[in-house]
Amino acid sequence: MQIGYQLIPKNTGLSIFIWVIFCLLPFYFIIINSTPIEIVFGIIAILLFFAAFQLNFIKKGWTVYVSIAIEMVINVGMTLYFGYVYFSLFLAFFIGNVQNKAGFISLYVVHLVTTITSVLFGFFIQTEIFLTQLPFIIITVVGVILLPISMYNRNKRMQLEHQLADANKKIAQLVIIQERERIARDLHDTLGQKLSLIRLKSDLAEKIVAKDLDRAKKEIRDINLTAKTALNEVRDLVTMMKRTRVKEEIVRIKHMLEVAEIE
């Protein structure tokens, strides 16, 4: 996955420029009213957060939960020490992309509790800073509540749409196979007996043409009549293939859906 895509998440309902601001704001928060040592530690924490956030999309298994734990600790530290609460939105975005239901619920609850708790404590520790950005903090808390659920439901819907698309492809393949089998069966039933009869009568006519010319002519007339009958049946079959009845098509589609286990 591309780094830029993960560092600045897309399709979250927020403009990409807002995410750029969220990436730049932590540097502003640690620079104002901070000592040089605090600035150094703050920048290290920010870079560590973004590195861990990027690892979430590269690694799998327990390392992801370790990265998220590191991010949560940094988020709480930035909230309490520098009054910067917006890292929680990055966490909310990633948690919404967790596929496992148990993992999603666990991370969602832990993140929600740590964010609200750190914000409440932050009002006592960094009262002035928090009051100046109160509307944005409220929006952030609402985002922490709603964004993961919205992302999780959207990803589930997309997953179902992909499964439906795959099922439609399988149904199309089954329809093609069934149509080929039906055509082969109809052709066999239509032409098989007629061709066998033509072969028998032609062999018989060949054998008796020298002995009984009248009977041979009769067999040839039968062969001609049988060939015309077979030709008409083939034409009727082709006509029926081109003209599909709605009732028959509905029954066939229902059967295909049942085979694909789709309600």
PDB file of C-alpha atoms in Angstrom:
ATOM      1  CA  MET A   1       0.000   0.000   0.000  1.00  0.00           C
ATOM      2  CA  GLN A   2       1.104   3.511  -0.713  1.00  0.00           C
ATOM      3  CA  ILE A   3       2.365   5.537   2.207  1.00  0.00           C
ATOM      4  CA  GLY A   4       0.587   8.711   1.142  1.00  0.00           C
ATOM      5  CA  TYR A   5      -2.730   6.894   0.942  1.00  0.00           C
ATOM      6  CA  GLN A   6      -2.489   5.599   4.494  1.00  0.00           C
ATOM      7  CA  LEU A   7      -0.967   8.684   6.076  1.00  0.00           C
ATOM      8  CA  ILE A   8      -3.775  10.777   4.599  1.00  0.00           C
ATOM      9  CA  PRO A   9      -6.819   8.456   4.608  1.00  0.00           C
ATOM     10  CA  LYS A  10      -9.375   8.767   1.842  1.00  0.00           C
ATOM     11  CA  ASN A  11     -13.100   8.105   1.672  1.00  0.00           C
ATOM     12  CA  THR A  12     -13.741   8.988   5.299  1.00  0.00           C
ATOM     13  CA  GLY A  13     -16.186  11.827   4.702  1.00  0.00           C
ATOM     14  CA  LEU A  14     -13.508  14.442   5.456  1.00  0.00           C
ATOM     15  CA  SER A  15     -11.588  16.495   2.932  1.00  0.00           C
ATOM     16  CA  ILE A  16      -7.984  15.521   2.250  1.00  0.00           C
ATOM     17  CA  PHE A  17      -6.961  19.064   3.216  1.00  0.00           C
ATOM     18  CA  ILE A  18      -8.395  18.531   6.709  1.00  0.00           C
ATOM     19  CA  TRP A  19      -6.216  15.428   7.081  1.00  0.00           C
ATOM     20  CA  VAL A  20      -3.189  17.453   5.950  1.00  0.00           C
ATOM     21  CA  ILE A  21      -3.983  19.962   8.685  1.00  0.00           C
ATOM     22  CA  PHE A  22      -4.249  17.113  11.205  1.00  0.00           C
ATOM     23  CA  CYS A  23      -0.772  15.977  10.137  1.00  0.00           C
ATOM     24  CA  LEU A  24       0.714  19.435  10.556  1.00  0.00           C
ATOM     25  CA  LEU A  25      -1.126  20.597  13.687  1.00  0.00           C
ATOM     26  CA  PRO A  26       0.793  18.414  16.188  1.00  0.00           C
ATOM     27  CA  PHE A  27       4.031  20.203  15.260  1.00  0.00           C
ATOM     28  CA  TYR A  28       2.349  23.535  15.965  1.00  0.00           C
ATOM     29  CA  PHE A  29       1.017  22.341  19.322  1.00  0.00           C
ATOM     30  CA  ILE A  30       4.438  21.184  20.546  1.00  0.00           C
ATOM     31  CA  ILE A  31       6.240  24.298  19.343  1.00  0.00           C
ATOM     32  CA  ILE A  32       4.072  26.829  21.172  1.00  0.00           C
ATOM     33  CA  ASN A  33       4.859  27.265  24.859  1.00  0.00           C
ATOM     34  CA  SER A  34       7.340  24.333  24.919  1.00  0.00           C
ATOM     35  CA  THR A  35      10.983  24.091  25.884  1.00  0.00           C
ATOM     36  CA  PRO A  36      13.546  22.817  23.350  1.00  0.00           C
ATOM     37  CA  ILE A  37      13.665  19.441  25.107  1.00  0.00           C
ATOM     38  CA  GLU A  38       9.878  19.166  25.021  1.00  0.00           C
ATOM     39  CA  ILE A  39       9.900  20.037  21.315  1.00  0.00           C
ATOM     40  CA  VAL A  40      12.441  17.285  20.607  1.00  0.00           C
ATOM     41  CA  PHE A  41      10.464  14.686  22.534  1.00  0.00           C
ATOM     42  CA  GLY A  42       7.236  15.904  20.917  1.00  0.00           C
ATOM     43  CA  ILE A  43       8.619  15.571  17.382  1.00  0.00           C
ATOM     44  CA  ILE A  44       9.933  12.092  18.182  1.00  0.00           C
ATOM     45  CA  ALA A  45       6.482  11.123  19.492  1.00  0.00           C
ATOM     46  CA  ILE A  46       4.792  12.462  16.340  1.00  0.00           C
ATOM     47  CA  LEU A  47       7.166  10.618  14.017  1.00  0.00           C
ATOM     48  CA  LEU A  48       6.763   7.450  16.088  1.00  0.00           C
ATOM     49  CA  PHE A  49       2.978   7.767  15.858  1.00  0.00           C
ATOM     50  CA  PHE A  50       3.005   8.117  12.063  1.00  0.00           C
ATOM     51  CA  ALA A  51       5.483   5.226  11.747  1.00  0.00           C
ATOM     52  CA  ALA A  52       3.273   2.985  13.889  1.00  0.00           C
ATOM     53  CA  PHE A  53       0.199   4.140  11.964  1.00  0.00           C
ATOM     54  CA  GLN A  54       1.875   3.161   8.709  1.00  0.00           C
ATOM     55  CA  LEU A  55       2.849  -0.254  10.107  1.00  0.00           C
ATOM     56  CA  ASN A  56      -0.843  -0.947  10.756  1.00  0.00           C
ATOM     57  CA  PHE A  57      -1.371  -1.301   7.002  1.00  0.00           C
ATOM     58  CA  ILE A  58       1.774  -3.333   6.368  1.00  0.00           C
ATOM     59  CA  LYS A  59       1.872  -5.844   9.205  1.00  0.00           C
ATOM     60  CA  LYS A  60      -0.697  -8.412  10.285  1.00  0.00           C
ATOM     61  CA  GLY A  61      -1.546 -10.264  13.480  1.00  0.00           C
ATOM     62  CA  TRP A  62      -0.368  -9.243  16.933  1.00  0.00           C
ATOM     63  CA  THR A  63       2.056  -6.598  15.607  1.00  0.00           C
ATOM     64  CA  VAL A  64      -0.934  -4.531  14.522  1.00  0.00           C
ATOM     65  CA  TYR A  65      -2.331  -4.515  18.065  1.00  0.00           C
ATOM     66  CA  VAL A  66       1.096  -3.521  19.412  1.00  0.00           C
ATOM     67  CA  SER A  67       1.243  -0.629  16.939  1.00  0.00           C
ATOM     68  CA  ILE A  68      -2.248   0.497  17.918  1.00  0.00           C
ATOM     69  CA  ALA A  69      -1.330   0.317  21.616  1.00  0.00           C
ATOM     70  CA  ILE A  70       1.713   2.543  20.936  1.00  0.00           C
ATOM     71  CA  GLU A  71      -0.494   4.980  19.032  1.00  0.00           C
ATOM     72  CA  MET A  72      -3.035   5.090  21.853  1.00  0.00           C
ATOM     73  CA  VAL A  73      -0.293   5.854  24.396  1.00  0.00           C
ATOM     74  CA  ILE A  74       1.089   8.626  22.184  1.00  0.00           C
ATOM     75  CA  ASN A  75      -2.433   9.965  21.611  1.00  0.00           C
ATOM     76  CA  VAL A  76      -3.071  10.141  25.356  1.00  0.00           C
ATOM     77  CA  GLY A  77       0.332  11.761  25.950  1.00  0.00           C
ATOM     78  CA  MET A  78      -0.211  14.379  23.238  1.00  0.00           C
ATOM     79  CA  THR A  79      -3.677  15.108  24.623  1.00  0.00           C
ATOM     80  CA  LEU A  80      -2.595  15.539  28.235  1.00  0.00           C
ATOM     81  CA  TYR A  81       0.783  17.198  27.695  1.00  0.00           C
ATOM     82  CA  PHE A  82       0.318  19.311  24.562  1.00  0.00           C
ATOM     83  CA  GLY A  83      -3.483  19.539  24.310  1.00  0.00           C
ATOM     84  CA  TYR A  84      -3.501  17.853  20.886  1.00  0.00           C
ATOM     85  CA  VAL A  85      -6.437  15.418  20.620  1.00  0.00           C
ATOM     86  CA  TYR A  86      -6.670  14.873  16.863  1.00  0.00           C
ATOM     87  CA  PHE A  87      -4.489  11.764  16.633  1.00  0.00           C
ATOM     88  CA  SER A  88      -7.578   9.948  17.860  1.00  0.00           C
ATOM     89  CA  LEU A  89      -9.179  10.464  14.421  1.00  0.00           C
ATOM     90  CA  PHE A  90      -6.338   8.548  12.741  1.00  0.00           C
ATOM     91  CA  LEU A  91      -6.899   5.700  15.172  1.00  0.00           C
ATOM     92  CA  ALA A  92     -10.659   5.848  14.619  1.00  0.00           C
ATOM     93  CA  PHE A  93     -10.121   5.565  10.860  1.00  0.00           C
ATOM     94  CA  PHE A  94      -7.901   2.497  11.147  1.00  0.00           C
ATOM     95  CA  ILE A  95     -10.094   0.754  13.720  1.00  0.00           C
ATOM     96  CA  GLY A  96     -12.991   1.099  11.287  1.00  0.00           C
ATOM     97  CA  ASN A  97     -10.962  -0.918   8.769  1.00  0.00           C
ATOM     98  CA  VAL A  98     -10.451  -3.881  11.116  1.00  0.00           C
ATOM     99  CA  GLN A  99     -12.248  -6.875   9.578  1.00  0.00           C
ATOM    100  CA  ASN A 100     -12.440  -9.089  12.646  1.00  0.00           C
ATOM    101  CA  LYS A 101     -15.617  -8.261  14.589  1.00  0.00           C
ATOM    102  CA  ALA A 102     -14.193  -9.104  18.036  1.00  0.00           C
ATOM    103  CA  GLY A 103     -11.028  -7.121  17.319  1.00  0.00           C
ATOM    104  CA  PHE A 104     -13.049  -4.180  16.033  1.00  0.00           C
ATOM    105  CA  ILE A 105     -15.285  -4.063  19.117  1.00  0.00           C
ATOM    106  CA  SER A 106     -12.343  -4.400  21.517  1.00  0.00           C
ATOM    107  CA  LEU A 107     -10.265  -1.687  19.843  1.00  0.00           C
ATOM    108  CA  TYR A 108     -13.299   0.570  19.448  1.00  0.00           C
ATOM    109  CA  VAL A 109     -14.219   0.392  23.146  1.00  0.00           C
ATOM    110  CA  VAL A 110     -10.623   0.837  24.360  1.00  0.00           C
ATOM    111  CA  HIS A 111     -10.013   3.768  22.019  1.00  0.00           C
ATOM    112  CA  LEU A 112     -13.299   5.431  22.946  1.00  0.00           C
ATOM    113  CA  VAL A 113     -12.623   5.083  26.678  1.00  0.00           C
ATOM    114  CA  THR A 114      -9.002   6.308  26.481  1.00  0.00           C
ATOM    115  CA  THR A 115      -9.942   9.261  24.266  1.00  0.00           C
ATOM    116  CA  ILE A 116     -12.842  10.476  26.422  1.00  0.00           C
ATOM    117  CA  THR A 117     -10.874   9.929  29.629  1.00  0.00           C
ATOM    118  CA  SER A 118      -7.814  11.808  28.355  1.00  0.00           C
ATOM    119  CA  VAL A 119     -10.013  14.663  27.074  1.00  0.00           C
ATOM    120  CA  LEU A 120     -11.745  14.983  30.453  1.00  0.00           C
ATOM    121  CA  PHE A 121      -8.410  15.016  32.297  1.00  0.00           C
ATOM    122  CA  GLY A 122      -7.054  17.406  29.692  1.00  0.00           C
ATOM    123  CA  PHE A 123      -9.671  19.994  30.603  1.00  0.00           C
ATOM    124  CA  PHE A 124      -8.190  20.071  34.110  1.00  0.00           C
ATOM    125  CA  ILE A 125      -4.538  20.008  33.037  1.00  0.00           C
ATOM    126  CA  GLN A 126      -4.672  22.156  29.872  1.00  0.00           C
ATOM    127  CA  THR A 127      -7.848  24.148  30.595  1.00  0.00           C
ATOM    128  CA  GLU A 128      -6.998  27.227  28.544  1.00  0.00           C
ATOM    129  CA  ILE A 129      -5.861  25.299  25.464  1.00  0.00           C
ATOM    130  CA  PHE A 130      -8.865  22.982  25.575  1.00  0.00           C
ATOM    131  CA  LEU A 131     -11.359  25.833  25.945  1.00  0.00           C
ATOM    132  CA  THR A 132      -9.965  27.644  22.896  1.00  0.00           C
ATOM    133  CA  GLN A 133     -10.550  24.559  20.716  1.00  0.00           C
ATOM    134  CA  LEU A 134     -13.692  23.244  22.439  1.00  0.00           C
ATOM    135  CA  PRO A 135     -15.860  23.000  19.259  1.00  0.00           C
ATOM    136  CA  PHE A 136     -13.139  21.014  17.460  1.00  0.00           C
ATOM    137  CA  ILE A 137     -12.670  18.715  20.448  1.00  0.00           C
ATOM    138  CA  ILE A 138     -16.397  17.986  20.471  1.00  0.00           C
ATOM    139  CA  ILE A 139     -16.278  17.220  16.735  1.00  0.00           C
ATOM    140  CA  THR A 140     -13.277  14.952  17.336  1.00  0.00           C
ATOM    141  CA  VAL A 141     -15.045  13.003  20.086  1.00  0.00           C
ATOM    142  CA  VAL A 142     -18.102  12.609  17.846  1.00  0.00           C
ATOM    143  CA  GLY A 143     -15.784  11.404  15.086  1.00  0.00           C
ATOM    144  CA  VAL A 144     -14.217   8.858  17.431  1.00  0.00           C
ATOM    145  CA  ILE A 145     -17.713   7.568  18.196  1.00  0.00           C
ATOM    146  CA  LEU A 146     -19.136   7.507  14.660  1.00  0.00           C
ATOM    147  CA  LEU A 147     -16.201   7.162  12.251  1.00  0.00           C
ATOM    148  CA  PRO A 148     -15.176   3.572  13.155  1.00  0.00           C
ATOM    149  CA  ILE A 149     -18.769   2.325  12.952  1.00  0.00           C
ATOM    150  CA  SER A 150     -19.315   4.087   9.633  1.00  0.00           C
ATOM    151  CA  MET A 151     -16.066   2.714   8.170  1.00  0.00           C
ATOM    152  CA  TYR A 152     -16.751  -0.794   9.475  1.00  0.00           C
ATOM    153  CA  ASN A 153     -20.262  -0.889   7.986  1.00  0.00           C
ATOM    154  CA  ARG A 154     -19.057   0.532   4.684  1.00  0.00           C
ATOM    155  CA  ASN A 155     -16.276  -2.048   4.424  1.00  0.00           C
ATOM    156  CA  LYS A 156     -18.750  -4.833   5.210  1.00  0.00           C
ATOM    157  CA  ARG A 157     -21.072  -3.519   2.518  1.00  0.00           C
ATOM    158  CA  MET A 158     -18.219  -3.394  -0.001  1.00  0.00           C
ATOM    159  CA  GLN A 159     -17.242  -6.947   0.954  1.00  0.00           C
ATOM    160  CA  LEU A 160     -20.816  -8.109   0.360  1.00  0.00           C
ATOM    161  CA  GLU A 161     -20.871  -6.300  -2.979  1.00  0.00           C
ATOM    162  CA  HIS A 162     -17.667  -8.098  -4.019  1.00  0.00           C
ATOM    163  CA  GLN A 163     -19.169 -11.419  -2.947  1.00  0.00           C
ATOM    164  CA  LEU A 164     -22.311 -10.625  -4.919  1.00  0.00           C
ATOM    165  CA  ALA A 165     -20.221  -9.764  -7.981  1.00  0.00           C
ATOM    166  CA  ASP A 166     -18.334 -13.069  -7.666  1.00  0.00           C
ATOM    167  CA  ALA A 167     -21.637 -14.904  -7.269  1.00  0.00           C
ATOM    168  CA  ASN A 168     -22.973 -13.194 -10.401  1.00  0.00           C
ATOM    169  CA  LYS A 169     -19.904 -14.354 -12.330  1.00  0.00           C
ATOM    170  CA  LYS A 170     -20.429 -17.905 -11.116  1.00  0.00           C
ATOM    171  CA  ILE A 171     -24.087 -17.715 -12.057  1.00  0.00           C
ATOM    172  CA  ALA A 172     -23.158 -16.465 -15.536  1.00  0.00           C
ATOM    173  CA  GLN A 173     -20.740 -19.367 -15.929  1.00  0.00           C
ATOM    174  CA  LEU A 174     -23.370 -21.835 -14.731  1.00  0.00           C
ATOM    175  CA  VAL A 175     -25.888 -20.368 -17.163  1.00  0.00           C
ATOM    176  CA  ILE A 176     -23.451 -20.796 -20.040  1.00  0.00           C
ATOM    177  CA  ILE A 177     -22.707 -24.391 -19.047  1.00  0.00           C
ATOM    178  CA  GLN A 178     -26.382 -25.197 -18.605  1.00  0.00           C
ATOM    179  CA  GLU A 179     -27.236 -23.588 -21.958  1.00  0.00           C
ATOM    180  CA  ARG A 180     -24.559 -25.623 -23.708  1.00  0.00           C
ATOM    181  CA  GLU A 181     -25.837 -28.813 -22.100  1.00  0.00           C
ATOM    182  CA  ARG A 182     -29.407 -27.956 -23.074  1.00  0.00           C
ATOM    183  CA  ILE A 183     -28.434 -27.231 -26.687  1.00  0.00           C
ATOM    184  CA  ALA A 184     -26.436 -30.464 -26.858  1.00  0.00           C
ATOM    185  CA  ARG A 185     -29.344 -32.420 -25.373  1.00  0.00           C
ATOM    186  CA  ASP A 186     -31.900 -30.844 -27.705  1.00  0.00           C
ATOM    187  CA  LEU A 187     -29.730 -31.413 -30.743  1.00  0.00           C
ATOM    188  CA  HIS A 188     -29.168 -35.018 -29.726  1.00  0.00           C
ATOM    189  CA  ASP A 189     -32.890 -35.602 -29.198  1.00  0.00           C
ATOM    190  CA  THR A 190     -33.796 -33.764 -32.392  1.00  0.00           C
ATOM    191  CA  LEU A 191     -31.183 -35.017 -34.823  1.00  0.00           C
ATOM    192  CA  GLY A 192     -29.922 -38.230 -33.263  1.00  0.00           C
ATOM    193  CA  GLN A 193     -32.854 -40.437 -34.197  1.00  0.00           C
ATOM    194  CA  LYS A 194     -33.349 -38.761 -37.588  1.00  0.00           C
ATOM    195  CA  LEU A 195     -29.714 -39.185 -38.611  1.00  0.00           C
ATOM    196  CA  SER A 196     -29.727 -42.797 -37.449  1.00  0.00           C
ATOM    197  CA  LEU A 197     -32.857 -43.431 -39.531  1.00  0.00           C
ATOM    198  CA  ILE A 198     -31.322 -41.718 -42.578  1.00  0.00           C
ATOM    199  CA  ARG A 199     -28.206 -43.863 -42.266  1.00  0.00           C
ATOM    200  CA  LEU A 200     -30.222 -47.107 -42.014  1.00  0.00           C
ATOM    201  CA  LYS A 201     -32.439 -46.228 -44.984  1.00  0.00           C
ATOM    202  CA  SER A 202     -29.505 -45.109 -47.090  1.00  0.00           C
ATOM    203  CA  ASP A 203     -27.683 -48.393 -46.388  1.00  0.00           C
ATOM    204  CA  LEU A 204     -30.848 -50.311 -47.266  1.00  0.00           C
ATOM    205  CA  ALA A 205     -31.386 -48.342 -50.468  1.00  0.00           C
ATOM    206  CA  GLU A 206     -27.799 -48.985 -51.501  1.00  0.00           C
ATOM    207  CA  LYS A 207     -28.234 -52.726 -51.009  1.00  0.00           C
ATOM    208  CA  ILE A 208     -31.558 -53.117 -52.850  1.00  0.00           C
ATOM    209  CA  VAL A 209     -31.136 -50.564 -55.644  1.00  0.00           C
ATOM    210  CA  ALA A 210     -29.977 -53.264 -58.065  1.00  0.00           C
ATOM    211  CA  LYS A 211     -32.630 -55.795 -57.009  1.00  0.00           C
ATOM    212  CA  ASP A 212     -35.726 -53.699 -56.329  1.00  0.00           C
ATOM    213  CA  LEU A 213     -35.552 -50.225 -57.894  1.00  0.00           C
ATOM    214  CA  ASP A 214     -39.057 -49.171 -56.838  1.00  0.00           C
ATOM    215  CA  ARG A 215     -38.421 -49.997 -53.213  1.00  0.00           C
ATOM    216  CA  ALA A 216     -35.071 -48.212 -53.368  1.00  0.00           C
ATOM    217  CA  LYS A 217     -36.818 -45.104 -54.701  1.00  0.00           C
ATOM    218  CA  LYS A 218     -39.316 -45.347 -51.844  1.00  0.00           C
ATOM    219  CA  GLU A 219     -36.463 -45.526 -49.290  1.00  0.00           C
ATOM    220  CA  ILE A 220     -34.831 -42.504 -50.916  1.00  0.00           C
ATOM    221  CA  ARG A 221     -38.115 -40.574 -50.670  1.00  0.00           C
ATOM    222  CA  ASP A 222     -38.307 -41.531 -46.977  1.00  0.00           C
ATOM    223  CA  ILE A 223     -34.729 -40.304 -46.525  1.00  0.00           C
ATOM    224  CA  ASN A 224     -35.652 -36.995 -48.171  1.00  0.00           C
ATOM    225  CA  LEU A 225     -38.762 -36.624 -45.984  1.00  0.00           C
ATOM    226  CA  THR A 226     -36.783 -37.471 -42.837  1.00  0.00           C
ATOM    227  CA  ALA A 227     -34.107 -34.917 -43.746  1.00  0.00           C
ATOM    228  CA  LYS A 228     -36.774 -32.216 -44.265  1.00  0.00           C
ATOM    229  CA  THR A 229     -38.370 -33.080 -40.929  1.00  0.00           C
ATOM    230  CA  ALA A 230     -34.986 -32.861 -39.171  1.00  0.00           C
ATOM    231  CA  LEU A 231     -34.259 -29.525 -40.847  1.00  0.00           C
ATOM    232  CA  ASN A 232     -37.610 -28.090 -39.726  1.00  0.00           C
ATOM    233  CA  GLU A 233     -37.033 -29.310 -36.176  1.00  0.00           C
ATOM    234  CA  VAL A 234     -33.596 -27.656 -36.116  1.00  0.00           C
ATOM    235  CA  ARG A 235     -35.139 -24.394 -37.343  1.00  0.00           C
ATOM    236  CA  ASP A 236     -37.811 -24.612 -34.650  1.00  0.00           C
ATOM    237  CA  LEU A 237     -35.105 -25.274 -32.058  1.00  0.00           C
ATOM    238  CA  VAL A 238     -33.123 -22.221 -33.153  1.00  0.00           C
ATOM    239  CA  THR A 239     -36.285 -20.109 -33.081  1.00  0.00           C
ATOM    240  CA  MET A 240     -37.061 -21.246 -29.538  1.00  0.00           C
ATOM    241  CA  MET A 241     -33.474 -20.475 -28.473  1.00  0.00           C
ATOM    242  CA  LYS A 242     -33.853 -16.921 -29.772  1.00  0.00           C
ATOM    243  CA  ARG A 243     -37.284 -16.462 -28.179  1.00  0.00           C
ATOM    244  CA  THR A 244     -37.044 -17.032 -24.424  1.00  0.00           C
ATOM    245  CA  ARG A 245     -40.234 -16.780 -22.414  1.00  0.00           C
ATOM    246  CA  VAL A 246     -40.223 -14.603 -19.296  1.00  0.00           C
ATOM    247  CA  LYS A 247     -41.799 -17.332 -17.177  1.00  0.00           C
ATOM    248  CA  GLU A 248     -39.182 -19.891 -18.234  1.00  0.00           C
ATOM    249  CA  GLU A 249     -36.363 -17.383 -17.712  1.00  0.00           C
ATOM    250  CA  ILE A 250     -37.553 -16.589 -14.165  1.00  0.00           C
ATOM    251  CA  VAL A 251     -37.660 -20.286 -13.281  1.00  0.00           C
ATOM    252  CA  ARG A 252     -34.158 -20.779 -14.700  1.00  0.00           C
ATOM    253  CA  ILE A 253     -32.747 -17.774 -12.823  1.00  0.00           C
ATOM    254  CA  LYS A 254     -34.317 -18.973  -9.557  1.00  0.00           C
ATOM    255  CA  HIS A 255     -32.653 -22.330 -10.065  1.00  0.00           C
ATOM    256  CA  MET A 256     -29.288 -20.673 -10.692  1.00  0.00           C
ATOM    257  CA  LEU A 257     -29.661 -18.558  -7.542  1.00  0.00           C
ATOM    258  CA  GLU A 258     -30.469 -21.647  -5.493  1.00  0.00           C
ATOM    259  CA  VAL A 259     -27.368 -23.363  -6.855  1.00  0.00           C
ATOM    260  CA  ALA A 260     -25.276 -20.307  -5.909  1.00  0.00           C
ATOM    261  CA  GLU A 261     -26.936 -20.253  -2.428  1.00  0.00           C
ATOM    262  CA  ILE A 262     -28.237 -16.715  -2.900  1.00  0.00           C
ATOM    263  CA  GLU A 263     -31.585 -15.653  -1.509  1.00  0.00           C
TER     264      GLU A 263
END
